[in-house]
Amino acid sequence: MHTHALAATFLLCLATSCSEGSRVGRARPAIAAEPLAVDFGAVKAGTARTLPVTLVNEGQSILTFAGTRFRGGARDAFTAGALPAQLAPGERVAVELTYTAPALEGADGAQWIVQSDANNAPELAVSVSGRADRACAAGLVQCGTACVDTQADPANCGGCDTACTAPDRCVAGACTCIRRTCAVVGECGTADDGCGRTLDCGGCAGQSTCQDHRCIPPTCSDGLQNQGETDVDCGGPCPRCVLGQRCAARADCVGGLTCTAGVCSACTANAQCATDQVCRDGRCGECQSRLECGDGRACLAGRCLGCPDEAAFNDCGLCGGPLVSGVGASCLLPNDCTSTWVCDPDQTRVTCAPRVKNDCGLCDGPAITGLGGTCSAPVSGCTSALACNSANTDTVCTEIPRNACGLCAGPAITGLGDSCTLPNGCPSTQVCDAQQSGVTCAPVEKNACGVCGGVEVTGKGDACTLDNGCQSTLACNAAGDGTVCTDVQKNACQLCGGPALADLGAACTGSNGCPGTQVCNGTGDGTTCDAPATCYIAQHVVISQLCGYGPLGNTDDFIELYNPTTAEVDVSGYTLWYRNVTNGTSWVSNSVIPQGTKLAPRGYLLGAYGAVGATYSFTSVPPNFTFNFNMAAEGGQLLLWKDNTTPPATPLASNPKYVDFVGFGGAVQFETAPVTLNGGEALLRRPGPFASASSLHATTGADRTRGNGMDTDNNSADFVAMTPGTFRPRNASTTATP
C-alpha cells in the first residue's frame, strides 16, 4: 500500500471508529455440511435408519444456531438429533438424521434446513432421501428392525451393534478418525487435529503475523512494530509518532516535533527545525514575522525564505523564479483521476498532483487484497471468486447457486424421485448421478437367485456333500433367499446317482465255468460276475494281511494268517521269516509260532510285534502270538515256513516246507510281482479278483466278511493296499468266513 493511501485509511478509521474486522479482514462465522446430500437407501417398511451429518464452523467467530426443520412432501418421514447452542471456529459436530420408512413402498425426499447466524448460509439446506422397501437392499444389512450400511454406519460399523466412539467415523466398515486439515483449521499455527494429535500449519511469510490461524499482513493499527515503523504503528510508512515515541528522522514525528537521540522531542532553537520553519513554544512551525526567521530572511506565507525582496517570489515561492500560473486549478491524470495543479520540486512550473487507482479502479481508494481469490459463496457455500463491491472499496464473494443435486452452478435437475425400471428389470427411483448434473436410476441388484434387492445369496453352484456322503451342487431355494444341496441318492453299489442294480448278489457262472456271484463292478454303475479265473482259492494257509507301519508308527506291526480250507491246520512250529527289500541272499529274522497253535477252518490267526498297547495299537483285537522282528515301513520280504530250519536264499514253492511268500514295497524277491506300498498302509489279500480297496473297507466294504484266500502266485494281483482307517486285523476269535 502507498504511504498516502495508508494515511488516508488511518485518518478515515479515526473519524469513523473502524472496527478491528474492517482493518484486518472479515471474521464472521461460516457454516458447511458434510455431506450435503444424504441417501438412506432402501429401508424396510416400518423400520428406521440413522446416518450422521457433520456441521463445521469454517469462519473465524462463534457460530450460533437458531434451530432446524424439514421441508418437502415427505418431511414427516425424517427427524434430526439435537444441535448444540454454538460452534467455535473450526469446531465440528455430528448430528444424527433418521429416516423412518412408511408402510407404503416408495421413494421419499425432503430438505433438512439448519438456521444460524452464518455469513454464508443463514439457512443451510441438506438434501435427504430414502425408499421404503419390504427387504433390505443390496449392500445393506438388517440390524434389529433397520436396514443399515455397515460400511458407513457409525452405530453398526462392520457389523450390527459395533459402534464407533467419537471422534471416529465409519469408513469402509472400520472405525476411523478423520483428521482435520489445515484447509479447515487455517493457514498457520497449531491446533488439535480432532484425533488427539497436534496439527502444525506452519508460520506466515514475510512480516505477516498469525492471528486465529490466519496470516494477517502488517498494518498501521495492528499493535505491532513492523514494516519499517520506528515505534508501534507510527513512523516510517505509518502516521507520524507523537512526543516521546521513537523516531529515525524528523519526518517520523508529528508536526512541530524534532527527532532528538531517536525520540520525538520538543524543539529549543530554529536550527532544530526545517530551514523554512521556526521554533515556537517547543514546536517547529510557520513563521509570523521576519524577526522570527532572522538571518535577513523574509517570512512569506508562513515560510522563512531567503529572498531579500518579498515581491520577487513567484507563485511557487521561488525567489526570482519565472512566472508560474494555474497553481490549485483542476487537472486530469492519464489514469482518468481528477487532480490539482501543484508546483514541481524546482518551483519553476506546475504538475498534476499524482493520484493512484486501487485494483477496483477507485482513485485514492483503499488497497484491495484477495481480488480473484477463492471464497465460499454466502448462501450456497459453493467455491466462488472475490470481486469488487459496488463502491470499489472492498471485495465481495460472488453468489453461485446449487442445483437440486447440490452441484454448484449445475444444470437444472428434473425427474428426481420419479419411479424407473433398471435394465435388469428391477423397479427403482431416480436419484442424482455421481456428477450431480443429472439423474440416474438408483441401482437395485438382483441376488444370485434373481430376486431384486433380495438378501445376498452366496455359494450357488458350489460343491456340497449330502448326509449320505454324495457330492452335489448348491442351488437356490424356492424363496430365492438361500441355497439347498440338490438331492442325489446312492445305488446298491454305493455309487452316488448310479443306476439301479437288480441282479446284484445273484448267482452267476464265469466265462471259464467257475461259479460266482454278481458283484459291483469297479465304477459302481453295473455288476460283474465274480468267479475265479482258475478257481483261485488256496488250499493251504496264507498270509492274509500284514502291516509294517500302524497308527503308533514304525513299531506298530502285525501279521495275519488265514486258513481257506475246510479242515483245521496245526501250525505249531511254523516260522515267519523277514528280511528287508534289498536282501536276496539270506534270511536274518524269524519268529516261531508256539506249539499247540491250530488254525480253524476258514479262521484267522494274528501275530503282533511287541507288547499290546505299547507298540501294537489295535487293542480291541488282541494277537494270538507275538513275533520279534520289526518290519520296515517301506516294505520287505515275508516268508511262512513249515519248520525252524533256515530257508534257502530263494525259496521255491516246490519246496515241501514252503507255505506262502509276500514281497512288498521295493522287494527284490516276490511271487510274480511285488505289492506296491506307501507308508502307513496295510496289505490285505483279496477274497477274489472282484475285490477292491473300497469293497474291502473294514466297516463299509461289501466284501469285508469274505475269506481272504485268493492265491494266484502273484503278490501284486493277490493283495490290495489299504489306507489308514480302512483296515483292521482279525484274530482266532473272529467269526469264520467263507
Tab-separated table of C-alpha atoms in Angstrom, residues 260-683:
chain	number	residue	atom	x	y	z
A	260	THR	CA	16.456	14.075	19.068
A	261	ALA	CA	18.510	10.998	20.136
A	262	GLY	CA	15.940	8.749	18.370
A	263	VAL	CA	12.959	10.184	20.308
A	264	CYS	CA	10.296	12.656	19.115
A	265	SER	CA	11.055	15.807	21.236
A	266	ALA	CA	10.155	19.496	21.558
A	267	CYS	CA	12.466	21.984	19.758
A	268	THR	CA	14.580	24.661	21.558
A	269	ALA	CA	16.043	26.524	18.555
A	270	ASN	CA	15.253	27.246	14.879
A	271	ALA	CA	18.255	25.125	13.913
A	272	GLN	CA	16.355	22.032	15.028
A	273	CYS	CA	13.511	22.790	12.558
A	274	ALA	CA	13.265	22.762	8.789
A	275	THR	CA	15.062	25.688	7.106
A	276	ASP	CA	11.759	27.388	6.347
A	277	GLN	CA	10.326	26.838	9.888
A	278	VAL	CA	10.820	28.486	13.268
A	279	CYS	CA	10.790	27.060	16.813
A	280	ARG	CA	7.891	28.496	18.854
A	281	ASP	CA	6.674	27.135	22.215
A	282	GLY	CA	8.710	23.940	21.722
A	283	ARG	CA	7.158	23.180	18.307
A	284	CYS	CA	8.511	23.745	14.793
A	285	GLY	CA	6.047	25.616	12.604
A	286	GLU	CA	5.273	28.535	10.322
A	287	CYS	CA	6.766	31.957	10.860
A	288	GLN	CA	4.655	35.012	11.640
A	289	SER	CA	7.239	37.746	11.059
A	290	ARG	CA	10.645	38.407	9.521
A	291	LEU	CA	12.065	38.776	13.030
A	292	GLU	CA	11.322	35.132	13.818
A	293	CYS	CA	13.199	33.984	10.696
A	294	GLY	CA	16.383	36.018	11.392
A	295	ASP	CA	19.448	35.902	9.200
A	296	GLY	CA	17.846	38.535	6.915
A	297	ARG	CA	15.266	36.024	5.656
A	298	ALA	CA	11.736	37.086	4.830
A	299	CYS	CA	8.556	35.463	6.219
A	300	LEU	CA	6.436	34.662	3.162
A	301	ALA	CA	3.149	32.755	3.585
A	302	GLY	CA	4.402	31.339	6.907
A	303	ARG	CA	7.737	30.237	5.435
A	304	CYS	CA	11.149	31.693	6.155
A	305	LEU	CA	12.658	32.418	2.744
A	306	GLY	CA	15.972	33.974	1.849
A	307	CYS	CA	14.792	36.319	-0.870
A	308	PRO	CA	15.610	39.927	0.102
A	309	ASP	CA	12.714	41.291	-1.897
A	310	GLU	CA	9.479	39.618	-0.954
A	311	ALA	CA	7.861	40.873	-4.170
A	312	ALA	CA	10.351	38.792	-6.219
A	313	PHE	CA	8.812	35.398	-5.194
A	314	ASN	CA	6.799	33.573	-7.920
A	315	ASP	CA	3.565	31.625	-7.160
A	316	CYS	CA	5.651	28.565	-6.292
A	317	GLY	CA	7.704	30.582	-3.709
A	318	LEU	CA	10.909	30.667	-5.776
A	319	CYS	CA	12.828	33.926	-5.235
A	320	GLY	CA	13.346	35.496	-8.652
A	321	GLY	CA	11.694	32.484	-10.264
A	322	PRO	CA	9.737	32.527	-13.556
A	323	LEU	CA	6.056	33.255	-13.657
A	324	VAL	CA	4.008	30.179	-12.730
A	325	SER	CA	0.246	30.077	-13.364
A	326	GLY	CA	-2.563	27.593	-12.686
A	327	VAL	CA	-1.471	26.525	-9.220
A	328	GLY	CA	-4.531	24.962	-7.497
A	329	ALA	CA	-6.562	24.550	-10.704
A	330	SER	CA	-8.134	21.178	-11.582
A	331	CYS	CA	-6.382	18.715	-13.934
A	332	LEU	CA	-6.948	15.157	-15.305
A	333	LEU	CA	-4.322	12.451	-14.885
A	334	PRO	CA	-3.619	9.790	-17.579
A	335	ASN	CA	-5.363	7.234	-15.324
A	336	ASP	CA	-8.539	9.401	-15.598
A	337	CYS	CA	-8.294	10.537	-11.968
A	338	THR	CA	-9.197	14.250	-11.387
A	339	SER	CA	-6.417	16.130	-9.505
A	340	THR	CA	-4.951	19.633	-8.878
A	341	TRP	CA	-2.049	21.533	-10.441
A	342	VAL	CA	0.807	21.875	-7.904
A	343	CYS	CA	4.352	23.251	-8.077
A	344	ASP	CA	7.017	20.852	-9.151
A	345	PRO	CA	10.102	20.392	-6.907
A	346	ASP	CA	12.174	23.084	-8.703
A	347	GLN	CA	9.288	25.611	-8.252
A	348	THR	CA	9.530	26.719	-11.894
A	349	ARG	CA	6.379	25.044	-13.282
A	350	VAL	CA	3.249	23.173	-12.240
A	351	THR	CA	2.479	19.452	-12.433
A	352	CYS	CA	-0.773	17.485	-11.957
A	353	ALA	CA	-0.610	16.049	-8.408
A	354	PRO	CA	-0.433	12.243	-8.661
A	355	ARG	CA	-3.397	10.069	-7.590
A	356	VAL	CA	-3.409	6.249	-7.716
A	357	LYS	CA	-6.316	3.942	-8.542
A	358	ASN	CA	-6.772	0.796	-6.429
A	359	ASP	CA	-7.306	-2.623	-8.047
A	360	CYS	CA	-11.032	-1.880	-8.305
A	361	GLY	CA	-10.374	1.385	-10.235
A	362	LEU	CA	-11.203	3.826	-7.392
A	363	CYS	CA	-8.942	6.891	-7.317
A	364	ASP	CA	-7.089	7.036	-3.992
A	365	GLY	CA	-9.303	4.121	-2.897
A	366	PRO	CA	-8.195	1.717	-0.167
A	367	ALA	CA	-5.897	-1.118	-1.145
A	368	ILE	CA	-7.770	-4.198	-2.384
A	369	THR	CA	-6.450	-7.631	-1.336
A	370	GLY	CA	-7.546	-11.057	-2.498
A	371	LEU	CA	-9.297	-9.919	-5.691
A	372	GLY	CA	-9.958	-13.002	-7.814
A	373	GLY	CA	-9.131	-15.347	-4.943
A	374	THR	CA	-11.350	-18.275	-3.987
A	375	CYS	CA	-14.097	-17.925	-1.409
A	376	SER	CA	-17.215	-19.679	-0.148
A	377	ALA	CA	-20.487	-18.262	-1.547
A	378	PRO	CA	-22.537	-16.818	1.342
A	379	VAL	CA	-25.749	-18.780	0.692
A	380	SER	CA	-24.831	-21.930	-1.228
A	381	GLY	CA	-21.349	-22.418	0.220
A	382	CYS	CA	-20.034	-23.039	-3.313
A	383	THR	CA	-16.446	-22.196	-4.156
A	384	SER	CA	-16.517	-18.793	-5.865
A	385	ALA	CA	-14.226	-15.815	-6.591
A	386	LEU	CA	-13.770	-12.491	-4.818
A	387	ALA	CA	-14.946	-9.492	-6.914
A	388	CYS	CA	-15.102	-5.725	-6.287
A	389	ASN	CA	-18.064	-4.426	-4.310
A	390	SER	CA	-20.332	-1.708	-5.716
A	391	ALA	CA	-18.274	1.072	-4.089
A	392	ASN	CA	-14.946	-0.406	-5.303
A	393	THR	CA	-13.676	-0.183	-1.721
A	394	ASP	CA	-13.516	-3.910	-0.858
A	395	THR	CA	-14.162	-7.407	-2.230
A	396	VAL	CA	-17.334	-9.471	-2.054
A	397	CYS	CA	-17.848	-13.204	-2.703
A	398	THR	CA	-19.964	-13.793	-5.814
A	399	GLU	CA	-23.009	-15.999	-5.110
A	400	ILE	CA	-23.183	-19.306	-7.049
A	401	PRO	CA	-26.391	-21.371	-6.698
A	402	ARG	CA	-26.568	-25.162	-6.335
A	403	ASN	CA	-28.930	-27.367	-8.338
A	404	ALA	CA	-31.294	-29.900	-6.725
A	405	CYS	CA	-28.451	-32.414	-6.566
A	406	GLY	CA	-26.204	-29.978	-4.712
A	407	LEU	CA	-23.859	-29.219	-7.647
A	408	CYS	CA	-22.548	-25.670	-7.669
A	409	ALA	CA	-23.664	-23.893	-10.866
A	410	GLY	CA	-25.034	-27.255	-12.026
A	411	PRO	CA	-27.792	-27.669	-14.641
A	412	ALA	CA	-31.450	-27.836	-13.614
A	413	ILE	CA	-32.495	-31.293	-12.397
A	414	THR	CA	-35.823	-32.849	-13.424
A	415	GLY	CA	-37.347	-36.201	-12.540
A	416	LEU	CA	-35.588	-36.561	-9.193
A	417	GLY	CA	-37.511	-39.109	-7.091
A	418	ASP	CA	-39.564	-40.462	-10.028
A	419	SER	CA	-40.030	-44.213	-10.473
A	420	CYS	CA	-37.890	-46.062	-13.014
A	421	THR	CA	-37.032	-49.581	-14.152
A	422	LEU	CA	-33.445	-50.810	-14.382
A	423	PRO	CA	-32.114	-52.833	-17.356
A	424	ASN	CA	-32.166	-55.896	-15.088
A	425	GLY	CA	-35.937	-55.420	-14.720
A	426	CYS	CA	-35.816	-54.237	-11.101
A	427	PRO	CA	-38.027	-51.244	-10.099
A	428	SER	CA	-36.194	-48.271	-8.617
A	429	THR	CA	-36.187	-44.466	-8.138
A	430	GLN	CA	-34.428	-41.644	-9.980
A	431	VAL	CA	-31.571	-40.256	-7.857
A	432	CYS	CA	-28.735	-37.825	-8.518
A	433	ASP	CA	-25.906	-39.218	-10.624
A	434	ALA	CA	-22.303	-39.262	-9.416
A	435	GLN	CA	-21.551	-35.936	-11.133
A	436	GLN	CA	-24.693	-34.311	-9.597
A	437	SER	CA	-25.506	-32.976	-13.074
A	438	GLY	CA	-28.455	-35.255	-13.840
A	439	VAL	CA	-30.484	-38.191	-12.552
A	440	THR	CA	-29.934	-41.889	-12.814
A	441	CYS	CA	-31.965	-44.907	-11.820
A	442	ALA	CA	-30.736	-45.900	-8.357
A	443	PRO	CA	-29.049	-49.307	-8.580
A	444	VAL	CA	-31.003	-52.270	-7.254
A	445	GLU	CA	-29.153	-55.509	-7.780
A	446	LYS	CA	-30.630	-58.938	-8.192
A	447	ASN	CA	-29.184	-61.518	-5.877
A	448	ALA	CA	-27.709	-64.736	-7.226
A	449	CYS	CA	-31.223	-66.239	-7.280
A	450	GLY	CA	-32.648	-63.369	-9.410
A	451	VAL	CA	-34.578	-61.596	-6.609
A	452	CYS	CA	-34.480	-57.764	-6.912
A	453	GLY	CA	-32.991	-56.289	-3.755
A	454	GLY	CA	-33.012	-59.744	-2.220
A	455	VAL	CA	-30.687	-60.763	0.556
A	456	GLU	CA	-27.254	-61.812	-0.594
A	457	VAL	CA	-27.055	-65.444	-1.617
A	458	THR	CA	-23.604	-66.969	-1.676
A	459	GLY	CA	-22.326	-70.347	-2.741
A	460	LYS	CA	-24.754	-71.015	-5.589
A	461	GLY	CA	-23.147	-73.627	-7.825
A	462	ASP	CA	-20.596	-74.561	-5.165
A	463	ALA	CA	-19.976	-78.191	-4.334
A	464	CYS	CA	-21.737	-79.638	-1.301
A	465	THR	CA	-21.950	-83.002	0.460
A	466	LEU	CA	-25.245	-84.681	1.375
A	467	ASP	CA	-25.819	-86.660	4.567
A	468	ASN	CA	-25.334	-89.862	2.545
A	469	GLY	CA	-21.867	-88.655	1.550
A	470	CYS	CA	-22.778	-87.876	-2.073
A	471	GLN	CA	-21.292	-84.817	-3.717
A	472	SER	CA	-23.815	-82.382	-5.183
A	473	THR	CA	-24.258	-78.682	-6.060
A	474	LEU	CA	-25.884	-75.812	-4.159
A	475	ALA	CA	-28.984	-74.417	-5.904
A	476	CYS	CA	-31.461	-71.622	-4.992
A	477	ASN	CA	-34.263	-72.476	-2.604
A	478	ALA	CA	-37.911	-71.795	-3.504
A	479	ALA	CA	-37.931	-68.312	-1.915
A	480	GLY	CA	-34.709	-67.255	-3.626
A	481	ASP	CA	-33.163	-66.153	-0.309
A	482	GLY	CA	-30.773	-69.065	0.235
A	483	THR	CA	-29.419	-72.333	-1.171
A	484	VAL	CA	-30.081	-76.039	-0.748
A	485	CYS	CA	-27.959	-79.043	-1.650
A	486	THR	CA	-29.548	-80.828	-4.641
A	487	ASP	CA	-30.648	-84.382	-3.695
A	488	VAL	CA	-28.522	-87.258	-5.046
A	489	GLN	CA	-29.162	-90.924	-3.997
A	490	LYS	CA	-26.704	-93.842	-3.863
A	491	ASN	CA	-27.417	-97.080	-5.715
A	492	ALA	CA	-26.833	-100.564	-4.242
A	493	CYS	CA	-23.124	-100.305	-5.141
A	494	GLN	CA	-22.886	-97.031	-3.170
A	495	LEU	CA	-22.397	-95.008	-6.357
A	496	CYS	CA	-23.914	-91.550	-5.949
A	497	GLY	CA	-26.502	-91.052	-8.688
A	498	GLY	CA	-25.740	-94.513	-10.065
A	499	PRO	CA	-28.316	-96.706	-11.903
A	500	ALA	CA	-30.470	-99.315	-10.129
A	501	LEU	CA	-28.807	-102.777	-9.986
A	502	ALA	CA	-31.466	-105.518	-9.873
A	503	ASP	CA	-29.098	-108.526	-10.321
A	504	LEU	CA	-26.631	-107.607	-7.582
A	505	GLY	CA	-25.901	-110.725	-5.473
A	506	ALA	CA	-27.372	-113.160	-7.979
A	507	ALA	CA	-25.514	-116.386	-8.763
A	508	CYS	CA	-23.549	-116.492	-11.996
A	509	THR	CA	-21.005	-118.574	-13.867
A	510	GLY	CA	-17.712	-117.166	-15.014
A	511	SER	CA	-16.515	-117.459	-18.600
A	512	ASN	CA	-14.234	-120.327	-17.501
A	513	GLY	CA	-17.143	-122.157	-15.902
A	514	CYS	CA	-16.261	-121.280	-12.290
A	515	PRO	CA	-19.304	-120.458	-10.155
A	516	GLY	CA	-19.542	-116.912	-8.919
A	517	THR	CA	-21.781	-114.085	-7.753
A	518	GLN	CA	-22.869	-110.849	-9.415
A	519	VAL	CA	-20.945	-108.105	-7.635
A	520	CYS	CA	-20.432	-104.376	-8.145
A	521	ASN	CA	-18.111	-103.501	-10.973
A	522	GLY	CA	-15.180	-101.167	-10.426
A	523	THR	CA	-17.167	-97.963	-11.051
A	524	GLY	CA	-20.372	-98.981	-9.229
A	525	ASP	CA	-22.566	-98.348	-12.285
A	526	GLY	CA	-23.157	-102.049	-13.039
A	527	THR	CA	-22.419	-105.632	-11.942
A	528	THR	CA	-19.885	-108.238	-12.943
A	529	CYS	CA	-19.667	-111.964	-12.316
A	530	ASP	CA	-17.196	-112.620	-9.542
A	531	ALA	CA	-15.850	-116.067	-10.417
A	532	PRO	CA	-12.295	-117.335	-10.040
A	533	ALA	CA	-10.222	-117.317	-13.189
A	534	THR	CA	-8.848	-120.738	-12.322
A	535	CYS	CA	-10.770	-121.442	-9.161
A	536	TYR	CA	-8.224	-119.336	-7.335
A	537	ILE	CA	-8.851	-120.182	-3.648
A	538	ALA	CA	-5.659	-121.515	-1.997
A	539	GLN	CA	-5.647	-124.964	-0.442
A	540	HIS	CA	-3.116	-124.045	2.241
A	541	VAL	CA	-2.591	-121.459	4.972
A	542	VAL	CA	-1.870	-117.986	3.528
A	543	ILE	CA	-0.539	-114.692	4.811
A	544	SER	CA	-3.852	-112.788	4.595
A	545	GLN	CA	-2.861	-109.350	5.953
A	546	LEU	CA	0.270	-107.536	7.122
A	547	CYS	CA	1.156	-104.018	8.338
A	548	GLY	CA	4.658	-102.602	8.904
A	549	TYR	CA	3.643	-99.062	9.977
A	550	GLY	CA	0.454	-98.760	12.042
A	551	PRO	CA	-1.108	-95.760	13.827
A	552	LEU	CA	1.610	-95.864	16.543
A	553	GLY	CA	4.389	-95.650	13.997
A	554	ASN	CA	7.072	-97.951	12.651
A	555	THR	CA	6.828	-100.429	15.513
A	556	ASP	CA	3.053	-100.887	15.190
A	557	ASP	CA	3.343	-104.147	13.131
A	558	PHE	CA	1.041	-107.146	12.754
A	559	ILE	CA	0.824	-110.307	10.557
A	560	GLU	CA	-2.479	-112.114	9.939
A	561	LEU	CA	-2.774	-115.763	8.729
A	562	TYR	CA	-5.898	-117.284	7.181
A	563	ASN	CA	-6.947	-120.922	6.614
A	564	PRO	CA	-9.076	-121.004	3.399
A	565	THR	CA	-9.572	-124.799	3.649
A	566	THR	CA	-12.388	-126.700	5.298
A	567	ALA	CA	-10.021	-128.589	7.657
A	568	GLU	CA	-8.187	-127.477	10.797
A	569	VAL	CA	-4.389	-126.950	10.271
A	570	ASP	CA	-1.833	-127.465	13.054
A	571	VAL	CA	0.694	-124.629	12.602
A	572	SER	CA	2.823	-125.500	15.661
A	573	GLY	CA	6.478	-124.798	14.880
A	574	TYR	CA	5.720	-122.870	11.675
A	575	THR	CA	8.136	-119.948	11.339
A	576	LEU	CA	7.806	-116.424	9.944
A	577	TRP	CA	10.957	-115.151	8.255
A	578	TYR	CA	11.564	-111.487	7.334
A	579	ARG	CA	14.263	-109.571	5.510
A	580	ASN	CA	14.475	-106.072	4.002
A	581	VAL	CA	13.616	-105.146	0.426
A	582	THR	CA	17.144	-105.410	-0.975
A	583	ASN	CA	18.334	-108.628	0.711
A	584	GLY	CA	18.161	-111.503	-1.726
A	585	THR	CA	20.890	-113.701	-0.298
A	586	SER	CA	19.980	-114.630	3.283
A	587	TRP	CA	17.258	-114.627	5.943
A	588	VAL	CA	18.148	-112.782	9.124
A	589	SER	CA	14.974	-112.542	11.249
A	590	ASN	CA	12.465	-115.191	12.224
A	591	SER	CA	9.811	-115.990	14.831
A	592	VAL	CA	8.368	-119.442	15.675
A	593	ILE	CA	4.618	-119.925	16.111
A	594	PRO	CA	4.096	-121.504	19.554
A	595	GLN	CA	3.499	-125.228	19.937
A	596	GLY	CA	-0.137	-126.314	20.143
A	597	THR	CA	-1.314	-123.494	17.826
A	598	LYS	CA	-4.035	-124.656	15.460
A	599	LEU	CA	-5.784	-122.663	12.728
A	600	ALA	CA	-9.523	-123.348	12.413
A	601	PRO	CA	-11.194	-123.907	9.027
A	602	ARG	CA	-11.865	-120.514	7.391
A	603	GLY	CA	-10.368	-118.957	10.547
A	604	TYR	CA	-7.683	-116.380	11.305
A	605	LEU	CA	-4.550	-116.244	13.452
A	606	LEU	CA	-2.974	-112.918	14.451
A	607	GLY	CA	0.619	-112.109	15.383
A	608	ALA	CA	1.882	-108.734	16.633
A	609	TYR	CA	5.263	-107.140	17.237
A	610	GLY	CA	5.953	-106.275	20.886
A	611	ALA	CA	3.541	-105.526	23.730
A	612	VAL	CA	-0.142	-104.842	23.182
A	613	GLY	CA	-0.960	-101.156	23.671
A	614	ALA	CA	2.696	-100.167	23.667
A	615	THR	CA	3.815	-100.982	20.113
A	616	TYR	CA	0.553	-102.545	18.920
A	617	SER	CA	-2.416	-100.189	18.582
A	618	PHE	CA	-5.369	-102.491	17.773
A	619	THR	CA	-6.065	-103.334	21.402
A	620	SER	CA	-9.652	-104.442	20.679
A	621	VAL	CA	-8.230	-107.289	18.541
A	622	PRO	CA	-5.544	-108.920	20.751
A	623	PRO	CA	-2.875	-111.017	18.975
A	624	ASN	CA	-2.677	-114.809	19.307
A	625	PHE	CA	1.130	-114.719	19.307
A	626	THR	CA	3.965	-112.204	19.040
A	627	PHE	CA	6.953	-112.028	16.733
A	628	ASN	CA	10.341	-110.457	17.399
A	629	PHE	CA	11.195	-108.601	14.191
A	630	ASN	CA	10.187	-105.096	13.146
A	631	MET	CA	9.097	-104.716	9.536
A	632	ALA	CA	10.168	-101.569	7.666
A	633	ALA	CA	7.547	-99.073	6.555
A	634	GLU	CA	8.919	-99.043	3.018
A	635	GLY	CA	8.484	-102.806	2.511
A	636	GLY	CA	10.277	-106.112	2.783
A	637	GLN	CA	10.027	-109.892	2.164
A	638	LEU	CA	7.899	-112.140	4.433
A	639	LEU	CA	8.030	-115.966	4.259
A	640	LEU	CA	5.794	-118.533	6.047
A	641	TRP	CA	7.901	-121.734	6.501
A	642	LYS	CA	6.852	-125.089	7.951
A	643	ASP	CA	9.681	-125.506	10.475
A	644	ASN	CA	12.567	-123.633	12.064
A	645	THR	CA	15.211	-124.651	9.523
A	646	THR	CA	16.751	-121.728	7.634
A	647	PRO	CA	15.132	-121.386	4.200
A	648	PRO	CA	17.240	-121.105	1.073
A	649	ALA	CA	18.072	-117.608	-0.215
A	650	THR	CA	15.491	-118.055	-2.954
A	651	PRO	CA	12.616	-120.105	-1.575
A	652	LEU	CA	10.698	-122.052	-4.179
A	653	ALA	CA	7.060	-123.037	-3.994
A	654	SER	CA	8.099	-126.556	-4.935
A	655	ASN	CA	9.932	-126.919	-1.598
A	656	PRO	CA	7.730	-129.000	0.741
A	657	LYS	CA	8.450	-126.566	3.614
A	658	TYR	CA	7.267	-123.565	1.563
A	659	VAL	CA	3.838	-122.290	2.711
A	660	ASP	CA	3.468	-118.672	1.469
A	661	PHE	CA	5.659	-115.735	0.435
A	662	VAL	CA	4.947	-111.981	0.062
A	663	GLY	CA	7.287	-109.412	-1.496
A	664	PHE	CA	6.116	-105.799	-0.949
A	665	GLY	CA	7.390	-102.299	-1.498
A	666	GLY	CA	10.678	-102.453	-3.415
A	667	ALA	CA	11.369	-106.133	-2.605
A	668	VAL	CA	13.868	-107.903	-4.843
A	669	GLN	CA	12.038	-111.265	-4.476
A	670	PHE	CA	8.291	-111.932	-4.679
A	671	GLU	CA	5.649	-114.117	-6.245
A	672	THR	CA	5.485	-112.900	-9.855
A	673	ALA	CA	5.360	-109.175	-8.878
A	674	PRO	CA	5.679	-107.236	-5.584
A	675	VAL	CA	2.816	-105.344	-3.938
A	676	THR	CA	3.069	-101.539	-4.169
A	677	LEU	CA	3.143	-99.965	-0.696
A	678	ASN	CA	3.030	-96.450	0.725
A	679	GLY	CA	3.948	-95.684	4.339
A	680	GLY	CA	1.158	-96.341	6.860
A	681	GLU	CA	-0.755	-98.772	4.617
A	682	ALA	CA	-1.670	-102.385	5.315
A	683	LEU	CA	-1.596	-105.160	2.662
